[in-house]
CSV table of C-alpha atoms in Angstrom, one decimal:
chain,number,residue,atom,x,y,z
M,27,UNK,CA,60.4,107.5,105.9
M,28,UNK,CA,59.6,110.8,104.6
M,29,UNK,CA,62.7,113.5,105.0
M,30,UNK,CA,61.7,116.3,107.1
M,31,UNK,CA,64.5,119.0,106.3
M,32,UNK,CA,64.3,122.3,108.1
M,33,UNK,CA,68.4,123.0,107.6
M,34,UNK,CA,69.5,124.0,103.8
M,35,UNK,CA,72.5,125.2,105.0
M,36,UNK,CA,75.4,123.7,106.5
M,37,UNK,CA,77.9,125.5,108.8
M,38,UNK,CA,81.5,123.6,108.2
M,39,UNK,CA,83.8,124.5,112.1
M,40,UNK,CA,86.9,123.9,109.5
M,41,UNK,CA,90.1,122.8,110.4
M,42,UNK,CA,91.2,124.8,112.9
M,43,UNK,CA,89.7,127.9,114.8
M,44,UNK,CA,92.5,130.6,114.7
M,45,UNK,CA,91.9,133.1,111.9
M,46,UNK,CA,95.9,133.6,112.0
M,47,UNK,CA,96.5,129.8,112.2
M,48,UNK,CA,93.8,129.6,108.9
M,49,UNK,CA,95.6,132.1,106.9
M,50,UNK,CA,99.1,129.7,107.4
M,51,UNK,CA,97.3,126.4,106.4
M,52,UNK,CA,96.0,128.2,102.9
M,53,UNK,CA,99.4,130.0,102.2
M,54,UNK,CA,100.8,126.0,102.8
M,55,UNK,CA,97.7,124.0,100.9
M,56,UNK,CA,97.5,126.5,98.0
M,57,UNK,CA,100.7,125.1,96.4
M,58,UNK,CA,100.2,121.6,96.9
M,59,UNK,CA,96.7,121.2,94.9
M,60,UNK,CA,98.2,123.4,92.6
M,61,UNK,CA,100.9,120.7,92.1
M,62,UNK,CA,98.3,118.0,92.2
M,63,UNK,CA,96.9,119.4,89.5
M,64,UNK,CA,99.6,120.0,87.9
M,65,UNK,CA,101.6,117.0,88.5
M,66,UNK,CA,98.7,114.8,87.9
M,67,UNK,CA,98.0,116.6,84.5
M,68,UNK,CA,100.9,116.1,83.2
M,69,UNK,CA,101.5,112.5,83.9
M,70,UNK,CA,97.4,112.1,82.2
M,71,UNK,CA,99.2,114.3,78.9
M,72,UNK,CA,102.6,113.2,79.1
M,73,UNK,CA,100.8,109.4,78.6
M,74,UNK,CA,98.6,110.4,76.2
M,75,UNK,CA,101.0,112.0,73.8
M,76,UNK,CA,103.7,109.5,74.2
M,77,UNK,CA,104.5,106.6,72.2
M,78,UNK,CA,106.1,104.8,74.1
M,79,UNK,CA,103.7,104.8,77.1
M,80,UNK,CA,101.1,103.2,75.1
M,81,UNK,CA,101.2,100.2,77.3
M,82,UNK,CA,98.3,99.1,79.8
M,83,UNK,CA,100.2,100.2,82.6
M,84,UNK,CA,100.6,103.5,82.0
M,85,UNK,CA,97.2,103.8,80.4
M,86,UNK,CA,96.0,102.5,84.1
M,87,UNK,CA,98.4,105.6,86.0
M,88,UNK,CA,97.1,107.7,83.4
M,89,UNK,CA,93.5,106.7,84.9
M,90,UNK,CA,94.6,107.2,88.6
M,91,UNK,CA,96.3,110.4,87.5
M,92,UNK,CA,92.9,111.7,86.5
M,93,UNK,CA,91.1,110.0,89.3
M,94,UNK,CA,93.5,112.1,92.0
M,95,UNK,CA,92.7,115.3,90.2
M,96,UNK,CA,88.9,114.6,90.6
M,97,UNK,CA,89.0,113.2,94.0
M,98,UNK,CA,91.4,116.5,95.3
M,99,UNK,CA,89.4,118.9,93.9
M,100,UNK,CA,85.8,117.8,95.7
M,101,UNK,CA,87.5,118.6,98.6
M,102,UNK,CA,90.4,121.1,98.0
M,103,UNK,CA,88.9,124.5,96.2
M,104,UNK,CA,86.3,124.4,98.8
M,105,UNK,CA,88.2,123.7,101.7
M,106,UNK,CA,90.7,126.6,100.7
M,107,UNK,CA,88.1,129.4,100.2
M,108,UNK,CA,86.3,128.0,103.6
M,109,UNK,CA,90.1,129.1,105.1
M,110,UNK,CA,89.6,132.5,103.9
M,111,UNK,CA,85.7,133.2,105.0
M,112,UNK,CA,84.9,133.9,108.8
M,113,UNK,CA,81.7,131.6,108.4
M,114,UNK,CA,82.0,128.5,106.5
M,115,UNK,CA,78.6,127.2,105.0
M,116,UNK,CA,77.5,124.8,102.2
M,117,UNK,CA,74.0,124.4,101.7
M,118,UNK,CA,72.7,120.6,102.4
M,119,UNK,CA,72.3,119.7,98.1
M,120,UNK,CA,75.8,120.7,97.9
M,121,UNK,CA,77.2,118.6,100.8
M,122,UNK,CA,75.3,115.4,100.0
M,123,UNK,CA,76.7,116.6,96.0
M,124,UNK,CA,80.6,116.6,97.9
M,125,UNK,CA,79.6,113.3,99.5
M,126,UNK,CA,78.6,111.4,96.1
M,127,UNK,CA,81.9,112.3,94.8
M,128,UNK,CA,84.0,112.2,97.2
M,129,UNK,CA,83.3,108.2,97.8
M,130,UNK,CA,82.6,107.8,94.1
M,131,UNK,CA,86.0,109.0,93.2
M,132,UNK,CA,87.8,107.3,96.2
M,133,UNK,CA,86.2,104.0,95.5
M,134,UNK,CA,86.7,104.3,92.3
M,135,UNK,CA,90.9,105.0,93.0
M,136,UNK,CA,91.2,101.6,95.0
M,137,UNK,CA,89.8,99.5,92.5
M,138,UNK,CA,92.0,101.3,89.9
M,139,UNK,CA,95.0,100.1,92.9
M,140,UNK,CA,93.4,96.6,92.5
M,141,UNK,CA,93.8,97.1,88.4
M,142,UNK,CA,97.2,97.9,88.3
M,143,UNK,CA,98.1,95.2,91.1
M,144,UNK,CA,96.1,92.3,88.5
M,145,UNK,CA,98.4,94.2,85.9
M,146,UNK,CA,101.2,93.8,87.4
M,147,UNK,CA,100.3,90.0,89.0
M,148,UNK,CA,99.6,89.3,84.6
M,149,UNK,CA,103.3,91.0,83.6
M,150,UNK,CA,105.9,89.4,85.8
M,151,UNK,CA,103.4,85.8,85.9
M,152,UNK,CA,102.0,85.3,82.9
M,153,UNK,CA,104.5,87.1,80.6
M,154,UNK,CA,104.1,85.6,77.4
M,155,UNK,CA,100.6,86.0,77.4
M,156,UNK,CA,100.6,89.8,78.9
M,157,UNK,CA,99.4,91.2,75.8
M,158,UNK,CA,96.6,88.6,74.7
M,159,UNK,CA,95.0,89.1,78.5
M,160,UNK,CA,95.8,93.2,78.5
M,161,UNK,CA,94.5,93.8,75.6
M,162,UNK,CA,92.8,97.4,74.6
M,163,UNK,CA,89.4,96.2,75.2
M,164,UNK,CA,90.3,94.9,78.3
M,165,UNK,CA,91.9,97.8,80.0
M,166,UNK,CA,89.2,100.0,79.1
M,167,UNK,CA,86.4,97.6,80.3
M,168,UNK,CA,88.8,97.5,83.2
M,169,UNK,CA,88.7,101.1,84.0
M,170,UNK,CA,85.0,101.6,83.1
M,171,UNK,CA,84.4,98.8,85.8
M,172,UNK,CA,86.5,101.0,88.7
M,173,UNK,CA,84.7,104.0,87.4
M,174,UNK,CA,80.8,101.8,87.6
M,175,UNK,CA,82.1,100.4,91.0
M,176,UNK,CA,82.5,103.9,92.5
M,177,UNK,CA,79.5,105.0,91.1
M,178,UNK,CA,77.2,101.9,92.6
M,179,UNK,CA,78.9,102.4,96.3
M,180,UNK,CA,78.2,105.9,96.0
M,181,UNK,CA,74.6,106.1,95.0
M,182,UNK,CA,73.9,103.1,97.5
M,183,UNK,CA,75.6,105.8,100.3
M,184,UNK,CA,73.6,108.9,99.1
M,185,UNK,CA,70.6,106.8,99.2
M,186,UNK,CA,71.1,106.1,102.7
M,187,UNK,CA,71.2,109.6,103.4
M,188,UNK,CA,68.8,111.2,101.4
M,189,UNK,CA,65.6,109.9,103.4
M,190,UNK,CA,67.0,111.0,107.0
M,191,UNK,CA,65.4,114.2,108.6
M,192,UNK,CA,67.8,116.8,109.3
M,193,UNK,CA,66.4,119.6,111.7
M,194,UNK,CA,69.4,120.6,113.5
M,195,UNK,CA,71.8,121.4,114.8
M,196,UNK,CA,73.7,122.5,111.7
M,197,UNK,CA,76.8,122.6,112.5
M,198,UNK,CA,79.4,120.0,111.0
M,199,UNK,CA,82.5,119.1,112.8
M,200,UNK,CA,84.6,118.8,110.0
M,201,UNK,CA,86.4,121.0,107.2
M,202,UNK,CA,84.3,119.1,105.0
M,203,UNK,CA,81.2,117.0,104.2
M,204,UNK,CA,81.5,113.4,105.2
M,205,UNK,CA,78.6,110.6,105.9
M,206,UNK,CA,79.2,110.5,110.0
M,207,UNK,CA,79.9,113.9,110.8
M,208,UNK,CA,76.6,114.7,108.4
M,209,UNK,CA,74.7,111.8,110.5
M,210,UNK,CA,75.4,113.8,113.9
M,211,UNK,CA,72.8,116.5,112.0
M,212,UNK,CA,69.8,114.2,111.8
M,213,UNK,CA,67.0,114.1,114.3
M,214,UNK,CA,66.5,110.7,114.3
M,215,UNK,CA,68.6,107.4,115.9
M,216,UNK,CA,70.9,106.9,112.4
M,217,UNK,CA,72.4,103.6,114.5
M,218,UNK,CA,71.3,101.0,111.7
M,219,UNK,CA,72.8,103.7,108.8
M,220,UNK,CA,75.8,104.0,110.5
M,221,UNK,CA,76.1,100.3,110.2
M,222,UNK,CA,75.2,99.9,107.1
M,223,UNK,CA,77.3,103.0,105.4
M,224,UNK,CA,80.3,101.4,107.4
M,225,UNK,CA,79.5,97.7,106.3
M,226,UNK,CA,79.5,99.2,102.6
M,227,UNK,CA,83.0,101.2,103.1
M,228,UNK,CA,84.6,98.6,105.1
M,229,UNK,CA,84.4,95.6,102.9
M,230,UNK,CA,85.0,97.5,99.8
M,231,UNK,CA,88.1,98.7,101.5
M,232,UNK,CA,89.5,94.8,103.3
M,233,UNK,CA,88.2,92.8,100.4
M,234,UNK,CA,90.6,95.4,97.4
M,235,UNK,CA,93.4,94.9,100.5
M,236,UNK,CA,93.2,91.3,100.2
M,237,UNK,CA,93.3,91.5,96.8
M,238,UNK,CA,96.0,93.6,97.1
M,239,UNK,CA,98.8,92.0,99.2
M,240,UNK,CA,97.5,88.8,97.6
M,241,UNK,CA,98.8,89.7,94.5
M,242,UNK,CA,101.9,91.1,95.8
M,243,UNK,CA,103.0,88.2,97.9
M,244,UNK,CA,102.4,86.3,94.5
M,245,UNK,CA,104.6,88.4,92.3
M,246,UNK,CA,107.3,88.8,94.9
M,247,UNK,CA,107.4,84.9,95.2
M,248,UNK,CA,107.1,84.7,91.6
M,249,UNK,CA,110.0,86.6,91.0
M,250,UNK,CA,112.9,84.2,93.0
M,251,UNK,CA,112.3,82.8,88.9
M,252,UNK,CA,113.8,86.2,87.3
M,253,UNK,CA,117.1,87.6,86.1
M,254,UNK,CA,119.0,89.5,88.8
M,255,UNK,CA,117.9,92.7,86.2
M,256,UNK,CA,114.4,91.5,85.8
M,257,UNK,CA,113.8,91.3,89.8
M,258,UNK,CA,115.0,94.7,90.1
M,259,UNK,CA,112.8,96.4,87.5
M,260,UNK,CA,109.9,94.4,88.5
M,261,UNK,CA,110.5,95.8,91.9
M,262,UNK,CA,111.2,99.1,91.3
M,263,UNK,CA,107.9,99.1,89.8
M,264,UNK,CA,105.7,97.2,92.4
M,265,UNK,CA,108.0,99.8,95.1
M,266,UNK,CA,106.0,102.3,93.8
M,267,UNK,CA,102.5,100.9,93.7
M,268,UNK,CA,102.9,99.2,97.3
M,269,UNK,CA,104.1,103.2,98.8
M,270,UNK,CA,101.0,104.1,97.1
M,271,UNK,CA,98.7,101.7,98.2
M,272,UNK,CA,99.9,102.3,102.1
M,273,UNK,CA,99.6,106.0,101.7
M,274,UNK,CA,95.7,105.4,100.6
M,275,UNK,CA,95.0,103.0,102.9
M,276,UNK,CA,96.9,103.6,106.5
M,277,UNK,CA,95.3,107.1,107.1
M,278,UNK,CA,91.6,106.1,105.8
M,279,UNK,CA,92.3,102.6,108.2
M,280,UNK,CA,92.7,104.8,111.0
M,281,UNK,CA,89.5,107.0,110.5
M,282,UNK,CA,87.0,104.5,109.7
M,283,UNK,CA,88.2,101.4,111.5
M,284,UNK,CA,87.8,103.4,115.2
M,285,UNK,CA,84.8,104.8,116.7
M,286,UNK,CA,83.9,108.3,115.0
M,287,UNK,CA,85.1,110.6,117.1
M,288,UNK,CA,86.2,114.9,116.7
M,289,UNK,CA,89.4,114.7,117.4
M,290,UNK,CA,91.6,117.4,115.5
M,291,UNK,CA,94.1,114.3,114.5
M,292,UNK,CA,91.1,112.8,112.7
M,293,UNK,CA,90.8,116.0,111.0
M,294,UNK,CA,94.3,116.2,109.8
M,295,UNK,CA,94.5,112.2,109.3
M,296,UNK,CA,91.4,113.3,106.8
M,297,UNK,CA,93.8,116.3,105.2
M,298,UNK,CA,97.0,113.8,104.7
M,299,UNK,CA,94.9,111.7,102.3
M,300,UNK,CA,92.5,114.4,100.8
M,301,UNK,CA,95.1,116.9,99.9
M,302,UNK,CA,98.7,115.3,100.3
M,303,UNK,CA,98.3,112.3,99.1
M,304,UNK,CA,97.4,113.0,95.6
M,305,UNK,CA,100.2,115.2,95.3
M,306,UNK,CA,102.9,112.4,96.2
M,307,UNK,CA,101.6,110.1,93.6
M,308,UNK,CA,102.7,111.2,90.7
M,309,UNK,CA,105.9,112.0,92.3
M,310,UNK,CA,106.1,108.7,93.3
M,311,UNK,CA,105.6,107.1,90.1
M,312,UNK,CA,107.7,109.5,88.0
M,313,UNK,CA,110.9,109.2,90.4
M,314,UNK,CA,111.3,106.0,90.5
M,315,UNK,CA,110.4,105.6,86.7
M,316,UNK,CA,112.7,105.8,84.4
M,317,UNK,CA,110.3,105.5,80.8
M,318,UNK,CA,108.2,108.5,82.5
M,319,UNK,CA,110.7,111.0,83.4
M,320,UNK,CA,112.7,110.5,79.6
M,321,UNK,CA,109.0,111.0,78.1
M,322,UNK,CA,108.5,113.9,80.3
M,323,UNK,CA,112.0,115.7,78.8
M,324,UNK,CA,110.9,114.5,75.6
M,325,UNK,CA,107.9,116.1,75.6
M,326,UNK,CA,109.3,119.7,77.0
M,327,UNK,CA,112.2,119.1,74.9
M,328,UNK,CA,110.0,119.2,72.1
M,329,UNK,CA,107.7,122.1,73.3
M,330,UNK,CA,110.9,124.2,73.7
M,331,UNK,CA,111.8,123.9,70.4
M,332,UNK,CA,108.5,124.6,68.9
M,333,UNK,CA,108.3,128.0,70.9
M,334,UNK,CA,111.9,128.5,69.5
């Protein structure tokens, strides 16, 4: 089918409708992609300048670190300026451009989760041979794999959508550009689409879950064979990856595993994992690690005595 486009431009209705009730949500959002930004930077540097986080897990939350500051800001710049303008476009290019990288980025963030879980699974199960199976080469083809993963689900999306005739309306009941609100837009039955986008989504998303608690319920079985010392460590450490792994998956669970609907909750379901979700990971990762925070003071420590 040839695509029969009389709309280049988009009207966004945003989150909410009251101008006064706008200016609140960017005076609260502001600060917290500011500290995703921040917070994520700074675990990607502290990592990187380190020593002693030259090991494959930390190279792999260095990875997600920078993965959470791409995937927060094709959303977040945009959705704060669209807070601030009494009409909120985006021409069509550009919101098909939000959509490529929006599921490129968040695809490519769960299989980075499904890294650091086989990371994990290889460290507490296989510990003798952690650093023959982790090696250098690995962890990069690793990462370049989450990165290539992201990138195929995303073009086979965008492809999806790029044939369909859009001729209005043009209004999209969201803050931001997504495949089903976009889909509401085209003047054709987008039934079979809808499907298929989903089908792509959905088993990406159950089949890394699997994975997932799979290798969880593994290591915490596996670990009954540890020191008292070495359970706790090893736990401390899974803790975080497991709050993480809920926090990504509950709130997109609950949009794309119910019937597409414009319910304001489904809006700010949409805002919990778009903008405060990649805030909290670093801060869950740094708290309850101990090797990151001393790095961190290292690193400042250092900085402050340079500037001295």
């Amino acid at each position: 089918m040839v695509s029969i486009n009389n709309m280049t431009e988009l009207i966004i209705t945003g989150l909410f409708q009251d101008p006064e009730v706008q200016k609140v949500c960017f005076v609260l959002f502001l600060p917290v992609y500011v500290a995703t930004v921040l917070g994520n930077g700074l675990i990607v540097v502290t990592v990187g300048i380190s020593k002693s986080l030259h090991s494959p897990m930390y190279f792999f939350l260095s990875s997600l670190s920078l993965v959470e500051i791409c995937y927060s800001s094709t959303v977040v710049p945009k959705f704060l300026t669209d807070l601030l303008a009494k009409i909120k476009t985006i021409s069509l290019k550009g919101c098909l451009a939000q959509i490529f990288f929006f599921h490129l980025l968040g695809v490519a963030e769960i299989l980075l989760l499904v890294v650091m879980a086989y990371d994990r699974y290889v460290a507490i199960c296989k510990p003798l041979h952690y650093m023959n199976i982790m090696s250098r080469q690995v962890c990069h083809m690793l990462v370049a794999g989450s990165w290539l993963g992201g990138l195929i689900h995303s073009i086979i999306q965008i492809l999806i959508t790029i044939p369909l005739p859009f001729c209005g309306p043009n209004v999209i009941d969201h803050y931001f550009c997504d495949l089903q609100p976009l889909f509401k837009l085209a003047c054709t039955d987008t039934f079979m689409e809808g499907v298929v986008v989903m089908a792509n989504s959905g088993l990406m998303s159950i089949i890394s879950l699997l994975i997932l608690v799979t290798s969880y319920v593994i290591i915490l079985v596996n670990l009954r064979n540890h020191s008292a010392e070495g359970r706790r460590k090893a736990l401390s450490t899974c803790a975080s990856h497991i709050t993480v792994v809920i926090l990504f998956f509950g709130p997109a669970t609950f949009l794309y595993l119910r019937p597409s609907s414009t319910f304001t909750e489904d809006k700010l379901v949409a805002v919990f994992y778009t903008v405060i979700t990649p805030m909290l990971n670093p801060i869950i990762y740094t708290l309850r690690n101990a090797e990151v925070k001393n790095a961190m003071k290292k690193l400042w420590g250092k900085k402050n005595s340079e500037t001295e």
